[in-house]
Backbone as a chain_set.jsonl record, in Angstrom:
{"seq": "MLPKEPQDLAGVKMVELATVNELMPGLDPLSSEIMGWGTPQAQEIAKAKEKVDTVLKFFEGLLDDPLRGLR", "coords": {"N": [[40.895, -26.052, 37.652], [42.86, -25.224, 36.789], [46.87, -25.193, 36.982], [48.478, -26.589, 39.242], [51.223, -26.322, 39.942], [53.512, -24.169, 40.862], [55.042, -22.498, 39.323], [53.957, -23.443, 36.857], [51.191, -22.327, 37.069], [52.187, -19.661, 37.401], [52.494, -19.052, 34.623], [50.349, -19.465, 33.493], [48.515, -17.272, 34.602], [50.405, -14.998, 33.802], [50.04, -15.114, 30.502], [47.053, -14.79, 31.016], [46.968, -11.968, 31.937], [48.86, -10.505, 29.902], [46.731, -10.66, 27.974], [44.294, -9.361, 29.213], [45.643, -6.777, 29.506], [46.868, -6.034, 27.134], [46.028, -7.279, 24.546], [43.247, -7.314, 24.283], [42.807, -4.623, 24.709], [43.897, -3.446, 22.314], [42.718, -4.82, 20.219], [40.259, -2.934, 20.233], [40.161, -0.52, 18.313], [40.037, -2.022, 15.959], [37.829, -3.406, 16.627], [35.885, -1.52, 16.67], [34.312, -0.053, 14.532], [32.936, -2.632, 13.563], [31.004, -2.772, 15.876], [29.496, -0.492, 15.987], [30.628, 1.878, 16.912], [31.625, 3.864, 15.756], [33.882, 5.193, 13.003], [37.392, 4.182, 13.164], [40.4, 6.14, 12.824], [42.957, 5.687, 9.995], [45.346, 5.767, 11.114], [45.605, 4.737, 13.967], [43.849, 2.093, 13.297], [46.259, 0.844, 12.142], [48.334, 1.326, 14.222], [47.181, -0.363, 15.758], [46.734, -2.897, 14.453], [49.508, -3.789, 14.65], [50.279, -3.815, 17.654], [48.351, -5.812, 18.066], [49.744, -7.621, 16.607], [52.164, -7.709, 17.69], [51.563, -9.114, 20.402], [50.091, -11.564, 19.855], [52.619, -12.362, 18.512], [54.148, -13.35, 21.156], [52.214, -14.824, 22.256], [52.688, -16.886, 20.444], [55.546, -17.798, 20.561], [55.225, -18.794, 23.206], [53.929, -21.143, 22.972], [56.332, -22.804, 21.996], [57.707, -22.501, 23.883], [56.755, -22.737, 27.017], [57.466, -21.696, 29.575], [58.693, -19.213, 28.933], [59.737, -16.186, 29.605], [59.578, -16.485, 32.181], [61.506, -17.314, 33.169]], "CA": [[41.2, -26.725, 36.245], [44.23, -24.303, 36.734], [47.968, -25.85, 36.916], [49.062, -27.083, 40.498], [52.589, -26.179, 40.087], [53.326, -22.12, 41.017], [55.595, -22.034, 37.596], [52.871, -23.385, 35.615], [50.173, -21.508, 37.257], [52.397, -18.364, 36.819], [52.753, -18.72, 32.862], [48.849, -19.012, 32.97], [48.377, -15.602, 35.059], [51.092, -14.502, 32.889], [49.13, -14.972, 29.321], [45.979, -13.811, 31.403], [47.228, -10.309, 31.751], [48.745, -9.63, 28.259], [45.197, -10.931, 27.277], [43.345, -8.318, 29.229], [45.498, -5.701, 29.397], [47.409, -5.489, 26.009], [45.793, -7.95, 23.451], [42.376, -6.668, 24.128], [43.13, -3.278, 24.426], [44.6, -3.358, 21.373], [41.408, -4.998, 19.685], [39.285, -1.871, 20.442], [39.82, 0.137, 17.266], [39.584, -2.674, 14.754], [35.818, -3.852, 16.028], [34.892, -0.044, 17.144], [33.339, 0.187, 13.352], [31.753, -3.588, 13.539], [30.384, -2.681, 16.762], [28.766, 0.593, 15.819], [30.952, 2.766, 17.88], [32.326, 4.769, 14.38], [35.322, 4.673, 12.333], [38.621, 4.687, 13.809], [41.727, 6.693, 11.817], [43.502, 4.469, 10.17], [46.627, 5.953, 11.941], [44.763, 3.954, 14.704], [43.915, 0.911, 12.688], [47.5, 0.711, 11.915], [48.987, 0.813, 15.754], [46.16, -1.53, 16.403], [47.463, -3.901, 14.141], [50.861, -3.859, 15.234], [49.98, -3.993, 18.979], [48.296, -7.139, 18.071], [50.27, -8.726, 15.762], [53.208, -8.535, 18.834], [50.985, -9.793, 21.748], [49.922, -12.433, 18.904], [53.822, -13.498, 18.526], [54.418, -12.942, 22.165], [51.694, -16.069, 22.712], [52.966, -17.998, 19.608], [56.615, -17.728, 21.173], [54.768, -19.712, 24.499], [53.862, -22.582, 22.444], [57.429, -23.273, 21.868], [58.67, -22.415, 25.501], [55.848, -22.076, 27.719], [58.115, -20.889, 30.741], [59.428, -17.803, 28.517], [58.992, -15.022, 30.27], [59.56, -16.499, 33.507], [63.24, -17.331, 33.704]], "C": [[42.54, -25.908, 35.733], [45.611, -25.336, 37.288], [48.201, -25.831, 38.83], [50.374, -26.546, 40.802], [52.698, -24.704, 39.794], [54.152, -21.784, 39.865], [54.628, -22.133, 36.643], [51.745, -22.38, 35.672], [50.603, -19.674, 36.77], [52.138, -17.766, 35.567], [51.066, -18.625, 32.867], [48.126, -17.533, 32.865], [48.843, -15.086, 34.041], [50.067, -13.963, 31.014], [47.751, -14.28, 29.846], [45.76, -12.352, 31.294], [47.509, -9.677, 30.662], [47.469, -9.837, 27.481], [44.428, -9.772, 27.481], [44.501, -7.303, 29.005], [46.644, -5.279, 27.977], [46.86, -5.978, 24.653], [43.953, -7.526, 23.464], [42.13, -5.347, 23.895], [43.479, -2.667, 22.725], [43.48, -3.841, 20.002], [40.746, -3.911, 19.507], [38.811, -1.313, 18.899], [39.621, -0.807, 16.34], [38.182, -3.47, 15.273], [35.03, -2.686, 16.842], [34.06, 0.049, 15.738], [32.307, -1.08, 13.252], [30.829, -3.57, 14.714], [29.466, -1.379, 16.803], [29.186, 1.387, 16.508], [31.712, 4.131, 16.857], [33.5, 4.038, 14.01], [36.734, 5.119, 12.98], [39.578, 5.299, 12.294], [42.386, 5.518, 11.391], [44.706, 3.934, 10.695], [46.42, 4.372, 13.179], [44.643, 2.361, 14.648], [45.62, 0.417, 12.373], [48.556, 0.047, 12.76], [48.363, -0.288, 16.412], [46.292, -2.968, 16.178], [48.342, -4.534, 14.758], [50.812, -4.448, 16.5], [49.868, -5.364, 18.721], [48.554, -8.27, 17.744], [51.935, -9.26, 17.184], [52.593, -8.889, 19.968], [51.457, -11.347, 20.717], [51.568, -13.628, 18.718], [54.128, -14.044, 19.644], [53.869, -14.713, 22.602], [52.324, -16.958, 22.087], [54.524, -18.724, 20.315], [56.109, -18.803, 22.744], [54.66, -20.743, 24.117], [55.069, -23.468, 22.277], [58.285, -23.424, 23.429], [57.527, -22.079, 26.573], [56.388, -21.171, 29.218], [58.758, -19.31, 30.143], [58.968, -16.939, 29.085], [59.157, -15.219, 32.193], [60.356, -17.085, 34.247], [63.204, -15.948, 34.227]], "O": [[43.08, -25.952, 34.628], [45.3, -26.266, 38.033], [47.972, -24.797, 39.457], [50.624, -26.312, 41.984], [52.194, -24.106, 38.843], [53.938, -20.671, 39.384], [54.376, -21.289, 35.783], [51.358, -21.718, 34.709], [49.933, -18.818, 36.192], [51.762, -16.627, 35.294], [50.542, -17.707, 32.237], [47.566, -16.898, 31.971], [48.056, -14.636, 33.208], [49.658, -12.873, 30.613], [47.313, -13.312, 29.224], [44.833, -11.707, 30.805], [46.922, -8.677, 30.25], [47.225, -9.217, 26.446], [43.918, -9.135, 26.559], [44.25, -6.778, 27.92], [47.159, -4.161, 27.967], [47.101, -5.304, 23.652], [43.476, -7.486, 22.33], [41.365, -4.933, 23.024], [43.237, -1.557, 22.251], [43.492, -3.226, 18.936], [40.518, -3.772, 18.306], [37.715, -1.471, 18.36], [38.742, -0.386, 15.588], [37.501, -4.088, 14.454], [33.965, -2.787, 17.45], [32.874, 0.283, 15.972], [31.126, -0.891, 12.962], [29.85, -4.313, 14.645], [28.678, -1.297, 17.746], [28.274, 2.0, 17.064], [32.221, 5.149, 17.325], [33.989, 2.961, 14.348], [37.042, 6.284, 13.231], [39.436, 4.966, 11.118], [42.472, 4.501, 12.08], [45.153, 2.795, 10.827], [47.009, 3.293, 13.115], [45.072, 1.551, 15.471], [45.81, -0.786, 12.552], [49.277, -0.935, 12.578], [48.804, -0.977, 17.333], [46.141, -3.914, 16.952], [48.184, -5.608, 15.339], [51.266, -5.589, 16.595], [50.786, -6.151, 18.95], [48.15, -9.385, 18.072], [52.468, -10.334, 17.465], [53.468, -9.006, 20.825], [52.509, -11.986, 20.722], [51.707, -14.851, 18.75], [54.444, -15.231, 19.562], [54.6, -15.596, 23.051], [52.689, -17.935, 22.742], [54.625, -19.93, 20.54], [56.986, -19.549, 23.178], [55.241, -21.611, 24.769], [54.965, -24.691, 22.377], [59.144, -24.2, 23.848], [57.529, -20.905, 26.942], [55.791, -20.235, 29.75], [59.206, -18.445, 30.897], [57.746, -16.804, 29.148], [58.94, -14.423, 33.106], [60.268, -17.386, 35.438], [64.211, -15.454, 34.733]]}, "num_chains": 1, "name": "protein.A"}
């Protein structure tokens, strides 16, 4: 199910790494209260929202230009 072309595969890997290394850690403070892990401070929530927003904007840019960041 992965692309065969090296540049396309690199794009998939880039999104995968951005998700694991940037998006998921940014979501931790936002989901901790829901999961019963405690209530994060307002500053932690604001920082998490900013980080998630940055990653999602990066992903949105990839919809317009899938090879962005690979050139």
